[in-house]
Amino acid sequence: MEDAGRPDVALARVAANHVPLTPVSFLEHSALAWPAKMAVRHGAFELTYADLHARCRRLASALAQAGVGHGDTVAIVAPNIPAMLEAHYAVPALGAVLNALNYRLDAKTIAFCLEHGNAKVVLVDAEFAPLVRDALARCGRTPLVVDLDDCEGPRDPALRAGTLTYAALLEQGDPAYAWPGPRDEWDSLSLLYTSGTTGEPKGVLYHHRGAYLNALGNALAFRLSPASVYLWTLPMFHCNGWTYTWAVTAAGGTHVCLRRVDPPPIFEAIVAHRVTHLCGAPVVLNLLVHAPAHVRRTFDHVVEVATGGAAPASTIIASMEAMGFRVTHLYGLTESYGPAAVCAWHDEWAVLPLTERALRMSRQGVAMPTLAALQVADPDTGAPVPRDGATLGEVMLRGNTIMKGYLGNPAATARAFAGGWFRTGDLAVWHPDNYIEIKDRAKDIIISGGENISSLEVEECLYRHPLVMEAAVVARPDARWGETPCAFVTLKPGVPPPDPATLIAWCRANLAHFKAPRAIVFGPLPKTSTGKIQKFVLREAARALAPPNG
């Protein structure tokens, strides 16, 4: 009888007290709370929350009729259009897995992702139909292909990848369909591919619990509310839009879709819809800062901007503030559902000189409120480094907002989770005020315009050129893109140096264009006594090169 006084004895999870967490529930709530509120704007196309809810149920119903069920993968290749947003609810609502693919990849890589992810259905925007047709021709499988309709996109009937249109698919669906939802909150919700540290993509699996929590963490950290109007300058294919696909809906805000990131429509949308929030890599901030005077528009309210990747420069922060934007720096990876840390603002920073304030604001910050733990630790022992702002260690993360693992790659998953922490591979210092600051990328990933580029993949491409004997690729600072690849090449004996443009064109022909080097330097490569290329020497040399001309 000694357990009789314990309050938890004989209690169990039942339907009344335990429901799997899923971000799909945010749409259900907002449709009940604000059915007539504007949920989505896209050019002349508008949806209330009641409309969005009904369309998502139609899509889920139609996909179920097409044979999509629990655990099946539905891929989508599209820009930030309403159908992309709808897929973020309808597919997980079936207990299926959404695979939003980066449309900047080449057909070979898209084909790999479709095969590896075992896509049962592919939703394709007309602009990328030729790319997907090429990819499907390389696949050994034939998924159902659905052509998306977009009022702002190309209307050429020849730009089709399949025989079924999105409008026809929705017509088949039931707006009152009772979607099943996940069986468990650990069920896979989405599959996202990252190049990681090698050229072969790794499939990152998210679960419903993590997406739910990270979305709420983002809503809290970015101060979203029912009055928020969020402009989609961040690709939804990138970490599911850093989970803002669900966060904005959780807050009852308005999604403003944007097909192409370009200063004129961004400024126009800010003014026309009184946009309050937007996200993007530093390249987006640079686009706005350097937009021609005739493109810029003035507005009488503050626009919150969250950025991640390379830290924003003090001049960019100052220029953004002068235009009416307030910048928040975030840090994260695909494996952490996007933002895992936030450079939380302190009011006392406002009185600091710009240079000092920018240094504070450009740090990676502290853990998001929904991340269990963050540390900077010795990569060998796992022991936390002193919070002295000087001792270097690896950034490690732990919590419910970390991926399930890499699809079909248990070895890589085990390495990533060694010691009970997710090993980011980023080297940082830990400051006395608990904020972290990244100093280097241990695995030589190049982040250009918010996109990860594997230096090894670019090197492998260069090695295939008949004139190249050795190649090493490092990040080169770039005022517009944050970083771009810079290649150092040793030619085969007796070969006269070709025009660098020749090798750049070779890479562009064999890789996604954004992965191609912007600069080529010919000469011997610096090496250690054991023959290892000294990339730290090359990084310094890349920094010393004349600024790129964009």
Coordinates of C-alpha atoms in Angstrom, one line a residue:
M1 CA 0.0 0.0 0.0
E2 CA 3.0 2.3 0.1
D3 CA 2.3 3.5 -3.5
A4 CA -1.3 4.5 -2.6
G5 CA -0.4 8.1 -2.0
R6 CA 1.5 8.6 -5.2
P7 CA -0.5 10.7 -7.7
D8 CA 0.5 8.8 -10.8
V9 CA -0.2 5.3 -9.8
A10 CA -2.5 3.3 -12.2
L11 CA -2.9 6.3 -14.5
A12 CA -2.5 5.8 -18.3
R13 CA -2.6 7.5 -21.6
V14 CA -6.1 7.4 -23.0
A15 CA -8.0 9.2 -25.8
A16 CA -9.2 11.8 -23.3
N17 CA -5.7 12.9 -22.1
H18 CA -3.3 12.2 -24.9
V19 CA -3.5 13.2 -28.6
P20 CA -0.4 13.1 -30.8
L21 CA 1.0 16.6 -31.4
T22 CA 0.9 17.6 -35.1
P23 CA 1.1 21.0 -36.8
V24 CA -2.0 20.0 -38.8
S25 CA -4.0 20.9 -35.7
F26 CA -3.0 24.6 -36.2
L27 CA -5.1 24.8 -39.4
E28 CA -8.0 23.1 -37.7
H29 CA -7.9 25.7 -34.8
S30 CA -7.5 28.8 -37.0
A31 CA -10.4 27.6 -39.3
L32 CA -12.6 27.4 -36.2
A33 CA -11.3 30.6 -34.5
W34 CA -11.0 32.9 -37.6
P35 CA -13.0 31.2 -40.5
A36 CA -13.5 34.5 -42.4
K37 CA -10.0 35.9 -41.7
M38 CA -7.6 36.1 -44.7
A39 CA -5.2 33.2 -44.5
V40 CA -3.5 33.4 -47.9
R41 CA -2.9 36.1 -50.5
H42 CA -1.2 35.4 -53.8
G43 CA -1.7 38.1 -56.5
A44 CA -5.4 38.2 -57.1
F45 CA -5.9 34.8 -55.4
E46 CA -7.2 34.9 -51.8
L47 CA -8.2 32.3 -49.3
T48 CA -9.9 32.7 -45.9
Y49 CA -9.0 30.2 -43.2
A50 CA -12.3 28.4 -43.9
D51 CA -11.3 28.2 -47.6
L52 CA -7.8 27.0 -46.9
H53 CA -9.1 24.3 -44.5
A54 CA -11.6 23.0 -47.1
R55 CA -9.0 23.0 -49.9
C56 CA -6.5 21.1 -47.7
R57 CA -9.2 18.5 -46.8
R58 CA -10.0 18.2 -50.6
L59 CA -6.4 17.6 -51.4
A60 CA -6.0 15.0 -48.6
S61 CA -9.1 13.2 -49.7
A62 CA -8.0 13.2 -53.4
L63 CA -4.6 11.9 -52.5
A64 CA -6.1 9.2 -50.4
Q65 CA -8.3 8.1 -53.3
A66 CA -5.1 8.0 -55.4
G67 CA -3.7 5.4 -52.9
V68 CA -1.6 7.7 -50.7
G69 CA -1.6 6.4 -47.1
H70 CA 0.3 6.3 -43.9
G71 CA 4.1 6.5 -44.6
D72 CA 3.8 7.1 -48.3
T73 CA 5.9 10.0 -49.8
V74 CA 4.4 12.9 -51.7
A75 CA 7.0 15.0 -53.4
I76 CA 6.5 18.6 -54.6
V77 CA 8.6 20.8 -56.8
A78 CA 7.3 24.3 -56.7
P79 CA 8.0 27.9 -55.6
N80 CA 6.1 29.6 -52.7
I81 CA 2.6 29.3 -54.1
P82 CA -0.6 28.4 -52.3
A83 CA -0.5 24.7 -53.4
M84 CA 2.9 24.4 -51.7
L85 CA 1.4 25.7 -48.5
E86 CA -1.7 23.4 -48.8
A87 CA 0.6 20.4 -49.3
H88 CA 2.2 21.1 -45.9
Y89 CA -1.2 20.3 -44.3
A90 CA -2.9 17.8 -46.5
V91 CA 0.0 15.4 -46.8
P92 CA 0.9 15.1 -43.1
A93 CA -2.9 15.0 -42.3
L94 CA -2.9 11.6 -44.1
G95 CA 0.0 10.4 -42.0
A96 CA 2.0 10.6 -45.2
V97 CA 5.4 12.2 -45.7
L98 CA 5.9 15.5 -47.6
N99 CA 9.1 15.8 -49.7
A100 CA 9.5 19.4 -50.7
L101 CA 12.4 19.4 -53.2
N102 CA 14.8 22.2 -54.0
Y103 CA 14.0 23.3 -57.6
R104 CA 17.5 24.7 -58.0
L105 CA 18.9 21.2 -58.1
D106 CA 19.8 19.4 -61.3
A107 CA 17.7 16.6 -62.8
K108 CA 20.2 13.9 -61.7
T109 CA 19.9 15.0 -58.1
I110 CA 16.1 15.4 -58.3
A111 CA 15.9 11.8 -59.7
F112 CA 18.1 10.5 -56.8
C113 CA 15.7 12.1 -54.3
L114 CA 12.6 10.8 -56.0
E115 CA 14.1 7.3 -56.0
H116 CA 15.6 7.4 -52.5
G117 CA 12.4 8.8 -51.0
N118 CA 10.2 6.4 -52.9
A119 CA 7.8 9.1 -54.0
K120 CA 4.4 7.9 -54.8
V121 CA 3.1 11.2 -56.1
V122 CA 4.9 14.3 -57.5
L123 CA 3.3 17.7 -57.6
V124 CA 5.0 19.9 -60.2
D125 CA 4.8 23.6 -60.9
A126 CA 4.8 24.4 -64.7
E127 CA 8.0 26.3 -64.5
F128 CA 9.9 23.2 -63.4
A129 CA 8.0 20.7 -65.5
P130 CA 11.0 20.3 -68.0
L131 CA 13.3 19.7 -65.0
V132 CA 11.0 17.1 -63.5
R133 CA 10.4 15.4 -66.8
D134 CA 14.2 15.0 -67.2
A135 CA 14.4 13.6 -63.6
L136 CA 11.6 11.2 -64.1
A137 CA 13.2 9.9 -67.3
R138 CA 16.2 8.9 -65.1
C139 CA 14.0 7.1 -62.5
G140 CA 13.1 3.5 -62.5
R141 CA 9.7 4.3 -61.0
T142 CA 6.6 6.1 -62.4
P143 CA 4.8 8.1 -59.7
L144 CA 1.5 9.9 -60.2
V145 CA 2.4 13.3 -61.6
V146 CA 0.1 16.3 -60.9
D147 CA 0.6 19.6 -62.6
L148 CA 0.1 22.6 -60.3
D149 CA -2.0 25.6 -61.4
D150 CA -0.7 29.0 -60.4
C151 CA -2.2 32.3 -61.4
E152 CA 1.2 34.0 -61.3
G153 CA 3.1 31.3 -63.1
P154 CA 3.5 30.3 -66.8
R155 CA 0.3 29.3 -68.6
D156 CA 1.8 27.4 -71.6
P157 CA -0.1 24.1 -71.9
A158 CA 3.1 22.5 -73.2
L159 CA 4.7 23.0 -69.8
R160 CA 3.2 19.9 -68.3
A161 CA 4.9 16.9 -66.7
G162 CA 1.8 14.8 -66.2
T163 CA -1.8 14.4 -67.4
L164 CA -3.7 15.4 -64.2
T165 CA -4.0 19.1 -63.1
Y166 CA -4.1 20.2 -59.5
A167 CA -7.6 21.8 -60.1
A168 CA -8.9 18.5 -61.3
L169 CA -7.3 16.6 -58.4
L170 CA -9.0 19.0 -55.9
E171 CA -12.4 18.5 -57.7
Q172 CA -12.1 14.8 -56.8
G173 CA -11.7 15.5 -53.1
D174 CA -14.2 15.9 -50.3
P175 CA -14.0 19.3 -48.4
A176 CA -15.4 17.6 -45.4
Y177 CA -13.0 14.6 -45.5
A178 CA -12.1 13.3 -42.1
W179 CA -8.4 13.0 -42.4
P180 CA -6.8 10.4 -40.1
G181 CA -3.7 12.3 -39.0
P182 CA -0.6 10.6 -37.6
R183 CA -0.9 7.4 -35.6
D184 CA 1.8 8.7 -33.3
E185 CA 3.6 12.1 -33.0
W186 CA 6.9 10.3 -33.8
D187 CA 5.5 9.4 -37.2
S188 CA 7.5 10.9 -40.1
L189 CA 6.0 14.1 -41.3
S190 CA 8.5 15.3 -43.9
L191 CA 11.6 14.3 -45.8
L192 CA 14.1 16.9 -46.7
Y193 CA 17.4 16.5 -48.6
T194 CA 20.6 18.1 -47.6
S195 CA 24.0 17.8 -49.3
G196 CA 25.6 17.5 -45.8
T197 CA 29.3 17.0 -46.1
T198 CA 29.4 14.9 -49.3
G199 CA 28.0 15.3 -52.7
E200 CA 25.3 12.5 -52.2
P201 CA 22.2 14.0 -50.6
K202 CA 21.1 12.8 -47.2
G203 CA 17.4 12.5 -46.4
V204 CA 16.5 14.2 -43.2
L205 CA 13.3 12.9 -41.5
Y206 CA 11.1 15.2 -39.4
H207 CA 8.4 14.0 -37.0
H208 CA 5.0 15.6 -36.1
R209 CA 6.1 16.4 -32.5
G210 CA 9.2 18.3 -33.6
A211 CA 7.4 20.3 -36.3
Y212 CA 4.6 21.2 -33.9
L213 CA 7.1 22.4 -31.2
N214 CA 9.5 24.2 -33.5
A215 CA 6.6 26.1 -35.1
L216 CA 5.4 27.3 -31.7
G217 CA 9.0 28.2 -30.8
N218 CA 9.3 30.3 -34.0
A219 CA 5.9 32.0 -33.4
L220 CA 7.1 32.9 -29.9
A221 CA 10.6 34.0 -30.8
F222 CA 9.5 36.0 -33.8
R223 CA 6.5 37.5 -32.0
L224 CA 3.8 36.3 -34.4
S225 CA 0.2 37.1 -33.7
P226 CA -3.2 37.2 -35.5
A227 CA -2.2 40.7 -36.7
S228 CA 0.9 39.3 -38.4
V229 CA 1.3 39.4 -42.2
Y230 CA 4.1 37.1 -43.3
L231 CA 5.7 37.5 -46.7
W232 CA 7.2 34.3 -48.2
T233 CA 10.7 35.4 -49.2
L234 CA 12.1 32.2 -47.7
P235 CA 11.7 29.0 -49.8
M236 CA 9.1 26.6 -48.3
F237 CA 11.3 23.8 -49.6
H238 CA 14.0 24.9 -47.1
C239 CA 13.4 23.1 -43.8
N240 CA 9.7 23.4 -44.6
G241 CA 10.1 27.2 -44.6
W242 CA 11.9 26.9 -41.2
T243 CA 8.5 25.6 -40.0
Y244 CA 6.8 29.0 -40.6
T245 CA 4.5 27.2 -42.9
W246 CA 2.8 26.1 -39.7
A247 CA 3.9 28.8 -37.3
V248 CA 2.1 31.6 -39.1
T249 CA -1.1 29.5 -39.2
A250 CA -0.7 28.7 -35.5
A251 CA -0.7 32.4 -34.7
G252 CA -3.7 33.1 -37.0
G253 CA -1.6 35.3 -39.2
T254 CA -1.8 35.9 -43.0
H255 CA 0.5 34.1 -45.5
V256 CA 1.5 36.3 -48.5
C257 CA 2.9 34.0 -51.2
L258 CA 5.7 35.2 -53.4
R259 CA 6.6 33.3 -56.5
R260 CA 10.0 34.9 -57.1
V261 CA 12.2 36.8 -54.6
D262 CA 12.9 40.1 -56.3
P263 CA 12.9 43.6 -54.7
P264 CA 10.0 45.1 -56.7
P265 CA 7.4 42.6 -55.6
I266 CA 8.8 42.5 -52.1
F267 CA 8.5 46.2 -51.6
E268 CA 5.1 46.3 -53.3
A269 CA 3.8 43.5 -51.0
I270 CA 5.0 45.2 -47.9
V271 CA 3.1 48.4 -48.8
A272 CA 0.0 46.8 -50.3
H273 CA -0.5 44.2 -47.5
R274 CA 1.3 45.9 -44.6
V275 CA 3.7 43.0 -44.3
T276 CA 5.0 42.7 -40.7
H277 CA 7.4 39.7 -41.0
L278 CA 9.6 38.0 -43.5
C279 CA 12.6 35.6 -43.4
G280 CA 15.5 34.9 -45.6
A281 CA 19.2 34.3 -46.1
P282 CA 21.5 37.4 -46.0
V283 CA 21.2 37.5 -49.8
V284 CA 17.6 38.6 -49.4
L285 CA 18.7 41.5 -47.1
N286 CA 21.4 42.4 -49.7
L287 CA 18.8 42.5 -52.5
L288 CA 16.7 45.0 -50.5
V289 CA 19.6 47.1 -49.4
H290 CA 21.0 47.4 -52.9
A291 CA 17.7 47.8 -54.7
P292 CA 17.6 50.9 -57.0
A293 CA 16.0 54.0 -55.6
H294 CA 13.1 53.8 -58.0
V295 CA 12.2 50.3 -56.7
R296 CA 12.3 51.0 -53.0
R297 CA 9.0 51.9 -51.3
T298 CA 8.6 53.7 -48.0
F299 CA 6.3 52.4 -45.3
D300 CA 5.2 53.6 -41.9
H301 CA 5.6 50.4 -39.8
V302 CA 8.4 48.2 -38.7
V303 CA 9.0 45.0 -40.6
E304 CA 10.6 42.2 -38.6
V305 CA 13.2 40.3 -40.6
A306 CA 14.7 36.9 -39.5
T307 CA 17.9 35.9 -41.2
G308 CA 20.2 32.9 -40.9
G309 CA 23.4 31.6 -42.5
A310 CA 26.3 34.0 -42.7
A311 CA 26.0 36.6 -40.0
P312 CA 24.7 40.0 -41.3
A313 CA 27.3 42.7 -41.6
S314 CA 26.9 45.9 -39.5
T315 CA 26.5 47.9 -42.7
I316 CA 23.6 45.7 -43.8
I317 CA 22.0 45.9 -40.3
A318 CA 22.3 49.7 -40.4
S319 CA 20.9 50.0 -43.9
M320 CA 18.0 47.7 -43.1
E321 CA 17.1 49.7 -40.0
A322 CA 17.2 52.9 -42.0
M323 CA 14.6 51.4 -44.4
G324 CA 12.3 50.3 -41.6
F325 CA 13.3 46.7 -41.0
R326 CA 14.4 45.1 -37.7
V327 CA 16.8 42.2 -38.1
T328 CA 16.9 39.1 -35.9
H329 CA 19.7 36.6 -36.4
L330 CA 18.8 32.9 -36.2
Y331 CA 20.9 29.7 -36.4
G332 CA 20.1 26.2 -37.3
L333 CA 20.4 23.3 -39.8
T334 CA 18.1 21.2 -41.8
E335 CA 18.5 18.5 -39.1
S336 CA 17.1 20.9 -36.4
Y337 CA 13.9 21.9 -38.3
G338 CA 15.6 25.2 -39.2
P339 CA 16.1 27.7 -36.3
A340 CA 17.6 26.1 -33.2
A341 CA 19.1 29.3 -31.7
V342 CA 18.1 32.9 -31.7
C343 CA 20.0 36.0 -31.0
A344 CA 17.4 37.3 -28.6
W345 CA 17.3 41.1 -28.4
H346 CA 18.3 42.9 -25.2
D347 CA 16.9 46.5 -24.8
E348 CA 20.2 47.7 -23.5
W349 CA 21.8 47.0 -26.9
A350 CA 19.8 49.9 -28.4
V351 CA 22.2 52.5 -26.9
L352 CA 25.4 50.8 -28.2
P353 CA 27.3 52.2 -31.1
L354 CA 26.3 50.5 -34.4
T355 CA 29.5 48.5 -34.8
E356 CA 29.3 47.1 -31.2
R357 CA 25.5 46.5 -31.5
A358 CA 25.9 44.7 -34.8
L359 CA 28.6 42.4 -33.2
R360 CA 26.0 41.4 -30.6
M361 CA 23.2 41.0 -33.1
S362 CA 25.2 38.9 -35.5
R363 CA 26.0 36.2 -32.9
Q364 CA 24.1 32.9 -33.2
G365 CA 22.6 33.4 -29.7
V366 CA 20.9 31.1 -27.3
A367 CA 18.7 28.0 -27.7
M368 CA 15.2 28.5 -29.1
P369 CA 12.6 28.1 -26.3
T370 CA 11.5 24.7 -27.7
L371 CA 15.0 23.2 -28.0
A372 CA 15.9 21.2 -24.9
A373 CA 19.6 22.0 -24.7
L374 CA 22.5 23.6 -26.6
Q375 CA 26.1 23.5 -25.8
V376 CA 29.5 24.3 -27.1
A377 CA 31.7 21.3 -26.2
D378 CA 35.0 19.6 -26.9
P379 CA 34.2 17.3 -29.9
D380 CA 36.3 14.5 -28.5
T381 CA 35.2 14.5 -24.8
G382 CA 31.8 16.1 -25.1
A383 CA 32.7 18.3 -22.1
P384 CA 31.3 21.9 -22.4
V385 CA 34.0 24.6 -23.1
P386 CA 34.4 27.6 -20.7
R387 CA 32.0 30.4 -21.4
D388 CA 34.9 32.8 -22.1
G389 CA 34.2 33.9 -25.6
A390 CA 37.6 32.4 -26.7
T391 CA 37.7 28.6 -26.3
L392 CA 36.7 26.9 -29.5
G393 CA 34.3 23.9 -29.4
E394 CA 31.6 22.2 -31.5
V395 CA 28.0 23.3 -31.3
M396 CA 25.8 20.4 -30.1
L397 CA 22.0 20.3 -29.9
R398 CA 19.5 18.1 -28.1
G399 CA 15.8 18.0 -27.9
N400 CA 12.5 17.2 -29.6
T401 CA 13.2 19.5 -32.5
I402 CA 16.0 17.4 -33.8
M403 CA 15.5 15.1 -36.8
K404 CA 14.6 11.5 -36.4
G405 CA 17.7 10.6 -38.5
Y406 CA 18.8 10.2 -42.1
L407 CA 16.6 8.0 -44.2
G408 CA 18.4 4.7 -45.0
N409 CA 21.7 5.8 -43.6
P410 CA 22.1 4.4 -40.0
A411 CA 25.9 5.0 -40.0
A412 CA 25.5 8.7 -40.7
T413 CA 22.7 8.9 -38.1
A414 CA 24.9 7.3 -35.5
R415 CA 27.7 9.7 -36.2
A416 CA 25.4 12.7 -36.0
F417 CA 24.0 11.6 -32.6
A418 CA 27.3 10.4 -31.1
G419 CA 27.5 11.0 -27.3
G420 CA 23.8 11.8 -27.0
W421 CA 23.9 15.1 -28.8
F422 CA 23.4 16.1 -32.4
R423 CA 26.8 17.1 -33.7
T424 CA 26.4 20.1 -35.9
G425 CA 30.0 20.2 -37.1
D426 CA 30.1 24.0 -36.5
L427 CA 32.9 25.4 -34.4
A428 CA 32.0 28.2 -32.0
V429 CA 32.9 30.0 -28.8
W430 CA 30.6 30.4 -25.8
H431 CA 30.3 33.9 -24.4
P432 CA 29.9 34.8 -20.7
D433 CA 26.3 36.0 -21.4
N434 CA 25.5 32.5 -22.7
Y435 CA 25.4 33.5 -26.4
I436 CA 27.3 31.3 -28.9
E437 CA 29.2 32.7 -31.8
I438 CA 30.3 30.4 -34.7
K439 CA 33.9 30.8 -35.8
D440 CA 34.3 28.2 -38.5
R441 CA 32.6 25.3 -40.2
A442 CA 34.4 22.1 -39.4
K443 CA 33.2 20.3 -42.4
D444 CA 33.9 22.9 -45.1
I445 CA 30.3 23.4 -46.1
I446 CA 29.8 26.6 -48.2
I447 CA 26.5 28.5 -47.5
S448 CA 25.6 30.6 -50.5
G449 CA 22.4 32.5 -50.5
G450 CA 21.2 30.2 -47.7
E451 CA 21.9 27.0 -49.7
N452 CA 24.4 24.4 -48.6
I453 CA 27.1 23.6 -51.1
S454 CA 29.4 20.6 -50.6
S455 CA 33.0 21.5 -51.4
L456 CA 33.7 17.8 -52.1
E457 CA 30.9 17.7 -54.7
V458 CA 32.4 20.7 -56.5
E459 CA 35.9 19.2 -56.3
E460 CA 34.7 15.9 -57.7
C461 CA 33.2 17.7 -60.6
L462 CA 36.5 19.6 -61.3
Y463 CA 38.5 16.4 -61.0
R464 CA 36.5 15.1 -64.0
H465 CA 37.8 17.9 -66.2
P466 CA 40.5 16.5 -68.5
L467 CA 43.0 19.3 -67.7
V468 CA 42.7 19.1 -63.9
M469 CA 45.2 17.2 -61.7
E470 CA 44.1 18.5 -58.3
A471 CA 41.3 20.7 -57.0
A472 CA 40.3 22.2 -53.6
V473 CA 37.2 24.3 -53.0
V474 CA 36.6 26.7 -50.2
A475 CA 34.2 29.4 -49.2
R476 CA 35.0 32.9 -50.4
P477 CA 33.2 35.9 -48.7
D478 CA 30.6 37.5 -51.1
A479 CA 28.8 40.8 -50.3
R480 CA 25.7 39.5 -52.1
W481 CA 25.5 35.8 -51.4
G482 CA 27.3 35.6 -48.1
E483 CA 29.7 33.0 -49.5
T484 CA 30.5 31.5 -53.0
P485 CA 32.7 28.6 -54.0
C486 CA 36.3 29.5 -54.8
A487 CA 38.3 26.7 -56.5
F488 CA 42.1 26.3 -56.4
V489 CA 43.3 24.1 -59.2
T490 CA 46.5 22.4 -60.1
L491 CA 46.7 21.5 -63.8
K492 CA 48.2 18.5 -65.3
P493 CA 51.9 18.8 -66.3
G494 CA 52.6 20.8 -69.5
V495 CA 49.0 22.1 -69.7
P496 CA 48.8 25.9 -70.3
P497 CA 46.4 27.6 -68.0
P498 CA 43.0 27.9 -69.7
D499 CA 40.6 30.8 -69.3
P500 CA 39.0 30.3 -65.8
A501 CA 35.6 30.8 -67.4
T502 CA 36.2 27.4 -69.1
L503 CA 36.2 25.5 -65.8
I504 CA 33.4 27.6 -64.4
A505 CA 31.3 26.7 -67.5
W506 CA 32.2 23.0 -67.0
C507 CA 30.9 23.1 -63.4
R508 CA 27.8 24.9 -64.5
A509 CA 27.1 22.2 -67.1
N510 CA 27.5 19.4 -64.5
L511 CA 26.2 20.9 -61.3
A512 CA 23.3 23.0 -60.2
H513 CA 24.4 26.5 -61.3
F514 CA 24.6 28.0 -57.8
K515 CA 27.2 25.4 -56.9
A516 CA 29.6 26.4 -59.6
P517 CA 32.8 28.4 -58.5
R518 CA 32.7 32.1 -59.0
A519 CA 36.6 32.2 -59.0
I520 CA 39.3 29.8 -60.2
V521 CA 42.9 30.1 -59.1
F522 CA 45.6 28.1 -60.8
G523 CA 48.8 26.9 -59.0
P524 CA 50.1 24.3 -56.6
L525 CA 48.0 23.5 -53.5
P526 CA 49.5 23.9 -50.0
K527 CA 49.8 20.6 -48.2
T528 CA 50.9 19.2 -44.8
S529 CA 53.8 16.8 -44.6
T530 CA 51.4 13.9 -44.9
G531 CA 49.9 15.3 -48.1
K532 CA 46.7 16.7 -46.7
I533 CA 45.6 19.9 -48.5
Q534 CA 45.7 22.9 -46.1
K535 CA 42.3 24.4 -46.6
F536 CA 42.8 27.0 -43.9
V537 CA 45.6 28.5 -46.1
L538 CA 43.3 28.5 -49.1
R539 CA 40.5 30.2 -47.2
E540 CA 42.8 33.0 -46.3
A541 CA 43.9 33.3 -50.0
A542 CA 40.3 33.4 -51.1
R543 CA 39.5 36.2 -48.7
A544 CA 42.4 38.2 -50.2
L545 CA 41.2 38.0 -53.7
A546 CA 39.7 41.0 -55.4
P547 CA 35.9 41.3 -54.7
P548 CA 33.7 39.3 -57.1
N549 CA 31.7 41.3 -59.5
G550 CA 28.5 39.3 -58.7

